[in-house]
Short mmCIF file of C-alpha atoms and ligand atoms in Angstrom, two decimals:
data_model
loop_
_atom_site.label_atom_id
_atom_site.label_comp_id
_atom_site.label_asym_id
_atom_site.label_seq_id
_atom_site.Cartn_x
_atom_site.Cartn_y
_atom_site.Cartn_z
CA MET A 12 93.26 57.10 132.30
CA THR A 13 93.19 60.86 131.63
CA ALA A 14 92.57 62.16 128.15
CA THR A 15 95.47 61.71 125.81
CA ALA A 16 97.83 64.62 126.34
CA PRO A 17 99.21 66.22 123.19
CA VAL A 18 102.85 65.16 123.36
CA ARG A 19 105.18 67.22 121.28
CA LEU A 20 107.35 64.94 119.35
CA GLN A 21 110.59 66.79 119.92
CA ASP A 22 111.88 64.12 122.24
CA VAL A 23 114.57 66.07 123.98
CA ALA A 24 116.89 63.13 124.54
CA PRO A 25 119.89 62.95 122.22
CA PRO A 26 119.87 60.10 119.66
CA LEU A 27 121.54 56.93 120.91
CA ASP A 28 123.89 54.77 118.88
CA ILE A 29 122.37 51.70 120.47
CA LEU A 30 118.68 50.91 120.84
CA PRO A 31 118.31 50.06 124.53
CA TYR A 32 115.59 47.61 125.70
CA GLY A 33 113.91 50.55 127.41
CA ARG A 34 114.33 54.28 127.86
CA PRO A 35 112.34 57.18 129.27
CA PHE A 36 110.50 59.77 127.16
CA ILE A 37 111.03 63.27 128.55
CA ASP A 38 109.57 66.31 126.83
CA ASP A 39 109.67 70.08 127.36
CA ASP A 40 106.61 69.93 129.68
CA ASP A 41 108.49 67.59 131.99
CA ILE A 42 111.47 69.89 132.06
CA ALA A 43 109.30 72.94 132.73
CA ALA A 44 107.56 71.12 135.61
CA VAL A 45 110.88 70.30 137.29
CA CYS A 46 112.23 73.83 136.72
CA ALA A 47 109.12 75.31 138.33
CA VAL A 48 109.88 73.35 141.48
CA LEU A 49 113.54 74.43 141.48
CA ARG A 50 112.33 78.08 141.32
CA SER A 51 109.94 77.56 144.23
CA GLN A 52 110.86 77.34 147.90
CA TRP A 53 109.86 73.65 148.27
CA LEU A 54 112.27 71.01 147.11
CA THR A 55 110.85 68.18 149.16
CA THR A 56 107.57 67.25 150.90
CA GLY A 57 105.75 70.27 149.55
CA PRO A 58 102.79 70.74 147.27
CA ALA A 59 104.14 68.70 144.38
CA VAL A 60 104.15 65.53 146.50
CA GLU A 61 100.47 65.92 147.41
CA ALA A 62 99.57 66.86 143.84
CA PHE A 63 101.33 63.77 142.53
CA GLU A 64 99.69 61.52 145.08
CA ALA A 65 96.27 62.91 144.24
CA ALA A 66 96.86 62.57 140.48
CA LEU A 67 98.07 58.97 140.80
CA ALA A 68 95.17 57.94 143.05
CA ALA A 69 92.74 59.51 140.59
CA GLU A 70 94.46 57.96 137.61
CA VAL A 71 94.21 54.40 138.96
CA GLY A 72 90.95 54.83 140.85
CA ALA A 73 92.25 54.24 144.38
CA ALA A 74 91.31 56.19 147.51
CA ASP A 75 94.86 57.13 148.31
CA ALA A 76 98.42 57.00 147.00
CA VAL A 77 101.61 57.32 149.07
CA ALA A 78 104.64 58.45 147.07
CA CYS A 79 108.10 57.34 148.14
CA ALA A 80 111.72 57.06 147.13
CA SER A 81 111.56 53.95 144.90
CA GLY A 82 109.54 50.91 144.03
CA THR A 83 111.77 48.99 146.42
CA ALA A 84 110.94 51.43 149.22
CA ALA A 85 107.26 51.05 148.35
CA LEU A 86 107.50 47.25 148.70
CA HIS A 87 109.37 47.61 152.01
CA LEU A 88 106.73 50.09 153.29
CA ALA A 89 103.97 47.66 152.26
CA CYS A 90 105.59 44.88 154.28
CA LEU A 91 105.95 47.23 157.27
CA ALA A 92 102.39 48.36 157.01
CA LEU A 93 101.18 44.75 156.99
CA GLY A 94 103.33 44.08 160.04
CA LEU A 95 105.26 41.18 158.46
CA GLY A 96 108.14 39.91 160.58
CA PRO A 97 110.26 36.86 161.50
CA GLY A 98 108.47 33.55 160.91
CA ASP A 99 106.15 35.11 158.34
CA GLY A 100 106.28 34.39 154.63
CA LEU A 101 105.65 36.54 151.57
CA ILE A 102 104.84 34.43 148.49
CA VAL A 103 106.39 35.87 145.32
CA PRO A 104 106.90 34.57 141.79
CA ALA A 105 110.42 33.32 141.03
CA ILE A 106 110.42 35.37 137.85
CA THR A 107 110.54 39.00 138.97
CA PHE A 108 112.98 41.71 139.94
CA ALA A 109 114.88 40.96 143.17
CA ALA A 110 113.10 43.71 145.15
CA THR A 111 109.74 41.84 145.08
CA ALA A 112 111.30 39.16 147.31
CA ASN A 113 113.92 41.23 149.10
CA CYS A 114 111.31 43.38 150.86
CA ALA A 115 110.31 40.33 152.88
CA ARG A 116 113.90 39.94 154.08
CA PHE A 117 114.08 43.66 155.00
CA VAL A 118 111.51 43.03 157.71
CA GLY A 119 112.93 39.68 158.82
CA ALA A 120 110.27 37.65 157.00
CA GLU A 121 110.96 34.95 154.39
CA ALA A 122 110.44 35.08 150.64
CA ILE A 123 108.60 32.02 149.41
CA PHE A 124 109.19 31.42 145.72
CA ALA A 125 106.26 30.30 143.58
CA ASP A 126 106.47 28.87 140.11
CA VAL A 127 105.10 30.70 137.05
CA ASP A 128 103.37 29.73 133.85
CA PRO A 129 106.17 29.34 131.32
CA GLU A 130 103.95 30.70 128.50
CA THR A 131 103.19 34.00 130.23
CA GLY A 132 105.68 34.36 133.08
CA LEU A 133 102.71 34.89 135.44
CA MET A 134 102.21 33.33 138.88
CA GLU A 135 98.74 31.90 139.04
CA ALA A 136 96.57 30.65 141.91
CA GLU A 137 97.81 27.01 141.73
CA HIS A 138 101.41 28.18 142.04
CA VAL A 139 100.52 30.15 145.12
CA ALA A 140 98.86 27.14 146.71
CA ALA A 141 101.94 24.97 146.04
CA ALA A 142 104.27 27.56 147.49
CA ALA A 143 102.12 28.04 150.58
CA GLY A 144 102.18 24.27 151.24
CA ARG A 145 105.98 24.16 150.88
CA ALA A 146 106.36 27.08 153.32
CA ILE A 147 104.05 25.54 155.95
CA ARG A 148 106.01 22.26 155.82
CA ALA A 149 109.18 24.29 156.42
CA GLY A 150 107.64 25.95 159.50
CA ILE A 151 106.98 29.37 157.86
CA ARG A 152 103.60 31.03 158.18
CA PRO A 153 102.54 32.45 154.80
CA ARG A 154 100.87 35.79 155.47
CA ALA A 155 100.95 37.65 152.18
CA VAL A 156 101.36 37.19 148.46
CA ALA A 157 102.82 39.68 145.96
CA PRO A 158 101.61 38.86 142.44
CA VAL A 159 103.67 40.58 139.71
CA HIS A 160 101.90 41.83 136.59
CA PHE A 161 104.83 40.56 134.56
CA ALA A 162 105.86 42.62 131.54
CA GLY A 163 102.69 44.70 131.98
CA GLN A 164 100.16 41.86 131.68
CA LEU A 165 97.71 41.44 134.59
CA VAL A 166 97.72 38.32 136.70
CA ASP A 167 94.28 36.67 137.05
CA LEU A 168 93.64 38.52 140.28
CA GLN A 169 90.17 37.21 140.87
CA GLY A 170 91.38 33.63 140.82
CA LEU A 171 94.35 34.61 142.94
CA ARG A 172 92.20 36.47 145.40
CA ALA A 173 90.03 33.46 146.02
CA GLN A 174 93.13 31.30 146.64
CA ALA A 175 94.56 34.02 148.92
CA ALA A 176 91.33 34.17 150.92
CA ASP A 177 91.44 30.38 151.42
CA LEU A 178 94.98 30.66 152.71
CA ASP A 179 94.30 33.85 154.70
CA LEU A 180 96.92 35.82 152.71
CA ALA A 181 96.95 39.60 152.17
CA VAL A 182 97.43 40.46 148.49
CA VAL A 183 99.93 43.18 147.63
CA GLU A 184 100.19 43.74 143.90
CA ASP A 185 103.62 44.46 142.44
CA ALA A 186 102.52 46.60 139.53
CA CYS A 187 105.95 48.06 138.80
CA HIS A 188 105.56 46.87 135.20
CA ALA A 189 101.91 47.56 134.82
CA LEU A 190 100.82 51.22 135.27
CA GLY A 191 98.08 51.64 132.70
CA ALA A 192 97.01 48.00 132.57
CA ALA A 193 93.35 47.11 133.19
CA VAL A 194 90.86 44.36 133.07
CA ASP A 195 89.26 44.72 129.61
CA SER A 196 85.53 45.08 129.49
CA GLU A 197 83.32 44.18 126.57
CA ASP A 198 81.83 47.63 126.31
CA GLY A 199 85.21 49.34 126.03
CA ALA A 200 84.83 51.23 129.28
CA VAL A 201 87.93 51.21 131.44
CA ARG A 202 87.26 49.05 134.49
CA GLY A 203 89.49 47.15 136.86
CA ARG A 204 92.45 49.51 136.48
CA VAL A 205 95.62 48.24 138.10
CA GLY A 206 96.21 50.23 141.30
CA ALA A 207 92.50 50.47 142.15
CA CYS A 208 93.09 47.62 144.62
CA ASP A 209 89.83 45.90 143.70
CA ASP A 210 91.32 42.53 144.61
CA SER A 211 94.20 43.54 146.90
CA VAL A 212 95.02 45.61 150.01
CA MET A 213 97.85 47.59 148.37
CA THR A 214 99.42 48.04 144.92
CA VAL A 215 103.05 49.03 144.46
CA PHE A 216 104.49 51.08 141.57
CA SER A 217 108.02 52.04 140.50
CA PHE A 218 108.91 55.20 138.62
CA HIS A 219 112.49 54.26 137.77
CA PRO A 220 113.56 55.57 134.34
CA VAL A 221 113.13 52.19 132.66
CA LYS A 222 109.45 52.03 133.72
CA SER A 223 106.81 53.58 131.50
CA VAL A 224 106.32 56.67 133.70
CA THR A 225 109.36 58.03 135.54
CA MET A 226 110.26 60.35 138.42
CA GLY A 227 114.02 59.76 138.01
CA GLU A 228 113.83 57.51 141.05
CA GLY A 229 110.53 57.03 142.82
CA GLY A 230 107.71 54.72 143.80
CA ALA A 231 104.25 54.69 145.28
CA VAL A 232 101.74 52.52 147.11
CA THR A 233 98.02 52.87 146.39
CA THR A 234 95.37 51.63 148.81
CA ASN A 235 91.75 52.07 149.77
CA ASP A 236 92.42 51.40 153.45
CA PRO A 237 92.95 54.61 155.45
CA ALA A 238 94.69 52.76 158.30
CA LEU A 239 97.25 51.26 155.89
CA ALA A 240 97.79 54.66 154.23
CA ARG A 241 98.55 56.16 157.62
CA ARG A 242 101.02 53.42 158.43
CA LEU A 243 102.70 53.78 155.06
CA ARG A 244 103.15 57.54 155.65
CA ASP A 245 104.42 57.03 159.17
CA PHE A 246 107.02 54.43 158.09
CA ARG A 247 108.01 56.67 155.16
CA GLY A 248 108.98 59.44 157.60
CA HIS A 249 111.06 57.83 160.38
CA GLY A 250 108.00 56.43 162.14
CA ILE A 251 107.30 59.97 163.36
CA THR A 252 103.85 61.51 163.49
CA ARG A 253 102.94 65.14 164.04
CA ASN A 254 99.21 64.40 164.22
CA PRO A 255 97.98 65.23 167.78
CA ALA A 256 95.14 62.73 167.44
CA ALA A 257 97.73 59.94 167.12
CA PHE A 258 99.87 60.92 170.14
CA ALA A 259 100.02 58.17 172.77
CA ASP A 260 101.95 60.08 175.43
CA THR A 261 99.45 62.72 176.52
CA ALA A 262 101.58 63.96 179.40
CA ALA A 263 104.43 64.98 177.02
CA SER A 264 102.24 66.05 174.10
CA ARG A 265 99.74 68.39 175.80
CA GLY A 266 99.80 71.39 178.01
CA ALA A 267 97.69 71.91 181.17
CA ASP A 268 94.92 73.36 178.94
CA GLY A 269 94.80 70.03 177.04
CA ARG A 270 96.03 71.57 173.78
CA ALA A 271 98.80 69.77 171.82
CA ASN A 272 102.24 71.31 172.37
CA PRO A 273 103.29 73.14 169.20
CA TRP A 274 106.80 71.57 169.06
CA TYR A 275 105.77 68.07 169.81
CA TYR A 276 106.11 65.05 167.53
CA GLU A 277 106.10 61.45 168.40
CA MET A 278 108.08 58.46 167.14
CA ALA A 279 105.68 55.66 167.68
CA ASP A 280 107.62 53.11 165.62
CA ILE A 281 110.97 52.76 163.88
CA GLY A 282 110.72 54.09 160.32
CA PHE A 283 112.85 55.26 157.43
CA ASN A 284 113.49 58.26 155.26
CA TYR A 285 111.72 57.02 152.17
CA ARG A 286 110.33 60.40 151.10
CA ALA A 287 109.88 61.36 147.46
CA SER A 288 111.03 64.92 146.69
CA ASP A 289 108.95 67.68 145.18
CA ILE A 290 111.40 67.65 142.27
CA ALA A 291 110.71 63.98 141.56
CA CYS A 292 106.96 64.30 142.10
CA ALA A 293 106.70 67.25 139.69
CA LEU A 294 108.32 65.10 137.04
CA GLY A 295 106.07 62.16 137.94
CA ARG A 296 102.93 64.24 137.65
CA SER A 297 103.93 65.72 134.34
CA GLN A 298 104.69 62.20 133.07
CA LEU A 299 101.36 60.87 134.37
CA ASP A 300 99.60 63.41 132.13
CA LYS A 301 101.05 61.50 129.19
CA LEU A 302 100.23 57.98 130.44
CA ALA A 303 97.41 57.38 127.98
CA HIS A 304 99.69 58.39 125.14
CA PHE A 305 102.53 56.24 126.47
CA VAL A 306 100.33 53.17 126.80
CA ALA A 307 98.76 53.63 123.36
CA SER A 308 102.20 54.00 121.84
CA ARG A 309 103.52 50.88 123.62
CA ARG A 310 100.50 48.89 122.48
CA ALA A 311 101.03 49.97 118.89
CA ILE A 312 104.71 48.89 119.10
CA ALA A 313 103.69 45.50 120.52
CA ARG A 314 101.25 45.00 117.66
CA ARG A 315 103.95 45.74 115.11
CA TYR A 316 106.31 43.29 116.73
CA GLU A 317 103.61 40.70 116.79
CA SER A 318 102.94 40.87 113.09
CA ALA A 319 106.67 41.16 112.20
CA LEU A 320 107.46 38.08 114.35
CA ALA A 321 104.54 35.94 113.15
CA PRO A 322 106.47 34.39 110.22
CA LEU A 323 109.22 33.33 112.64
CA ALA A 324 106.91 31.17 114.79
CA PRO A 325 107.30 28.76 116.48
CA LEU A 326 111.07 29.40 116.84
CA PHE A 327 110.41 32.97 117.99
CA ARG A 328 107.17 33.55 119.89
CA PRO A 329 105.94 36.47 121.92
CA LEU A 330 104.77 35.74 125.46
CA ALA A 331 101.30 34.30 125.50
CA ARG A 332 98.47 36.80 126.01
CA CYS A 333 95.56 36.30 128.35
CA SER A 334 92.20 37.41 127.02
CA GLY A 335 90.26 40.15 128.78
CA ARG A 336 93.32 41.98 130.02
CA ALA A 337 94.50 45.31 128.58
CA HIS A 338 98.30 45.10 128.55
CA ALA A 339 100.57 47.97 129.65
CA TRP A 340 103.64 46.57 127.76
CA HIS A 341 106.53 47.40 130.01
CA LEU A 342 108.66 44.69 128.33
CA TYR A 343 108.54 42.97 124.96
CA VAL A 344 109.64 39.43 125.80
CA VAL A 345 110.12 36.85 123.07
CA ARG A 346 110.42 33.12 123.79
CA ILE A 347 113.13 31.68 121.63
CA ASP A 348 113.82 28.02 120.88
CA PHE A 349 117.59 28.45 121.07
CA ALA A 350 118.33 24.76 120.39
CA ALA A 351 116.22 24.80 117.24
CA ILE A 352 117.73 28.02 115.85
CA GLY A 353 121.23 26.71 116.46
CA CYS A 354 122.33 29.79 118.40
CA ASP A 355 122.68 30.22 122.12
CA ARG A 356 121.36 33.26 123.97
CA ALA A 357 124.69 34.85 124.74
CA THR A 358 125.75 34.67 121.09
CA LEU A 359 122.39 36.07 119.92
CA MET A 360 122.60 38.94 122.41
CA ARG A 361 126.17 39.72 121.28
CA SER A 362 125.21 39.65 117.61
CA LEU A 363 122.27 41.98 118.30
CA ALA A 364 124.54 44.33 120.27
CA ALA A 365 127.09 44.29 117.42
CA VAL A 366 124.48 45.97 115.20
CA GLY A 367 123.30 48.41 117.89
CA ILE A 368 120.37 46.50 119.33
CA GLY A 369 120.12 46.12 123.10
CA SER A 370 118.36 43.17 124.64
CA GLN A 371 118.09 41.80 128.19
CA VAL A 372 116.94 38.75 130.12
CA HIS A 373 114.03 39.38 132.53
CA TYR A 374 114.72 37.65 134.81
CA ILE A 375 117.15 35.09 136.18
CA PRO A 376 114.92 33.08 138.53
CA LEU A 377 115.29 34.49 142.01
CA HIS A 378 115.65 31.09 143.73
CA ARG A 379 118.86 30.63 141.69
CA GLN A 380 120.51 33.75 143.14
CA PRO A 381 123.36 32.89 145.49
CA TYR A 382 121.82 34.81 148.39
CA TYR A 383 118.54 32.90 148.17
CA ARG A 384 120.23 29.58 147.44
CA ARG A 385 122.27 29.96 150.59
CA ARG A 386 119.15 30.76 152.59
CA TYR A 387 116.67 28.29 151.14
CA GLY A 388 118.69 25.63 149.35
CA GLU A 389 117.63 24.19 146.02
CA VAL A 390 114.02 24.90 145.01
CA PHE A 391 112.50 23.08 142.03
CA LEU A 392 110.26 25.38 139.95
CA PRO A 393 110.03 23.88 136.46
CA GLY A 394 107.82 26.60 134.93
CA ALA A 395 110.27 29.33 135.95
CA GLU A 396 113.18 27.29 134.60
CA GLN A 397 111.51 26.70 131.30
CA TYR A 398 110.50 30.33 131.00
CA TYR A 399 114.07 31.47 131.84
CA SER A 400 115.65 29.10 129.31
CA ARG A 401 113.82 30.83 126.45
CA CYS A 402 113.18 34.49 127.25
CA LEU A 403 114.77 37.58 125.72
CA SER A 404 113.46 41.16 125.97
CA LEU A 405 113.68 43.23 122.82
CA PRO A 406 113.68 47.07 122.74
CA LEU A 407 110.37 48.65 123.75
CA PHE A 408 110.06 52.34 124.44
CA VAL A 409 108.02 55.35 123.32
CA GLY A 410 109.64 56.60 120.15
CA LEU A 411 110.83 53.21 118.89
CA GLY A 412 110.10 53.46 115.16
CA ASP A 413 108.56 51.04 112.65
CA GLY A 414 111.90 50.91 110.88
CA ASP A 415 113.64 49.95 114.10
CA ILE A 416 111.21 47.12 114.66
CA GLN A 417 111.64 45.82 111.07
CA ARG A 418 115.42 45.91 111.53
CA ILE A 419 115.37 44.10 114.88
CA VAL A 420 113.14 41.33 113.51
CA ARG A 421 115.27 41.10 110.34
CA VAL A 422 118.37 40.43 112.49
CA LEU A 423 116.47 37.64 114.24
CA ALA A 424 115.34 36.22 110.91
CA ASP A 425 118.92 36.41 109.61
CA THR A 426 120.08 34.14 112.42
CA LEU A 427 117.76 31.48 110.95
CA ALA A 428 119.07 31.92 107.43
CA THR A 429 122.77 32.30 108.07
CA GLY A 430 123.30 31.00 111.58
CA CYS A 431 124.47 33.02 114.49
CA ARG A 432 127.70 35.05 114.28
CA PRO A 433 129.44 35.68 117.57
C1 PLP B 530 111.55 48.06 138.98
C2 PLP B 530 110.90 47.01 139.83
C3 PLP B 530 110.92 47.06 141.23
C4 PLP B 530 111.74 48.05 142.01
O1 PLP B 530 111.53 49.37 141.66
P1 PLP B 530 112.71 50.46 141.95
O2 PLP B 530 111.99 51.75 141.71
O3 PLP B 530 113.77 50.20 140.92
O4 PLP B 530 113.18 50.28 143.35
C5 PLP B 530 110.20 46.12 141.92
N1 PLP B 530 109.50 45.14 141.31
C6 PLP B 530 109.49 45.03 139.95
C7 PLP B 530 108.74 43.93 139.32
C8 PLP B 530 110.22 45.94 139.18
O5 PLP B 530 110.22 45.82 137.84
#
């Protein structure tokens, strides 16, 4: 992570009358960075894209980063780069955003839903093995696995990597929640940063405004494999290459003197327009400069929640933490024993909203979604079901104050004292 940038505290966003569960932090430096692009001649695929890609690669410690239009586009590009197609399976946790699974369907492959640990929401190696077995019995060939660093906490990637190697699966990390997370080391040095691809072939990020660093809309894939990086860039831009060294059709691409024709480009494959603009990348780079500050601030908020919630245990409990992993805190998820508190989730969410506190459920298990139920029928994943029955995400964003946290936890405590008011 780069040195902590001095962030001026005049958050330029207007005050909100409701605390959302997440919101971006935009300051004057971000605005200036975007304005500078608007005053230049490049609005897309210019110097700001390359600068953002270089900054992201350096930040996470990967050889290369490929910026694109969204986290969803990044996942799709990763599936294309791996060459997944019909008959292939991508193993994903049932508790994640829809795009983690949908990218398999985009390329004609199947999403294979794995269970999660109900205490953490994380898919671990044994869940991957069970999902792979189920897929093989159904005639699907599992080829890749997309672990999700849920809420910003890292999956045990070393355990998962060993399992993936046994099953001959490529590992693509969905780190859309986890920019800034790392494997903790005893000596305090940052090691094992997410995105470095130490235990995976590619790592995917989203820069949607609800994520901790934003580009408005945007995403990226990091990798250490130059061949994958090339494929990601080709698929990002219509499948077209302008690199003479990659031209297959020499008759059309070269003159009699053997030199590449100046107008020539070649569409070797069918691709997409998944470019990120210079406008978005300038914002992303300016935001990246503040990552260390953002992560420190999110960690401080999480610590305050933890101590404020401690007296409400075991009825309200934060997600379990795994030791040795430095959390990026995209979401603050609390597990709530709704039966014991005598208040169902909808009523609790409505009573929070009535006093200006937003909350959300991350996520409805994907195998329950009508599209996937139609495609795969009923799937039994008890860890995901148990997790889903208890989870609620409370507000977590840079700028959330101590007083806000005290107020949020007081509303939760009040439901215990006075019952839940719809
Ligand atoms: C946000 C998110 C995505 C998709 O990112 P977009 O930029 O919104 O397309 C994918 N996976 C996870 C886990 C996410 O949270």
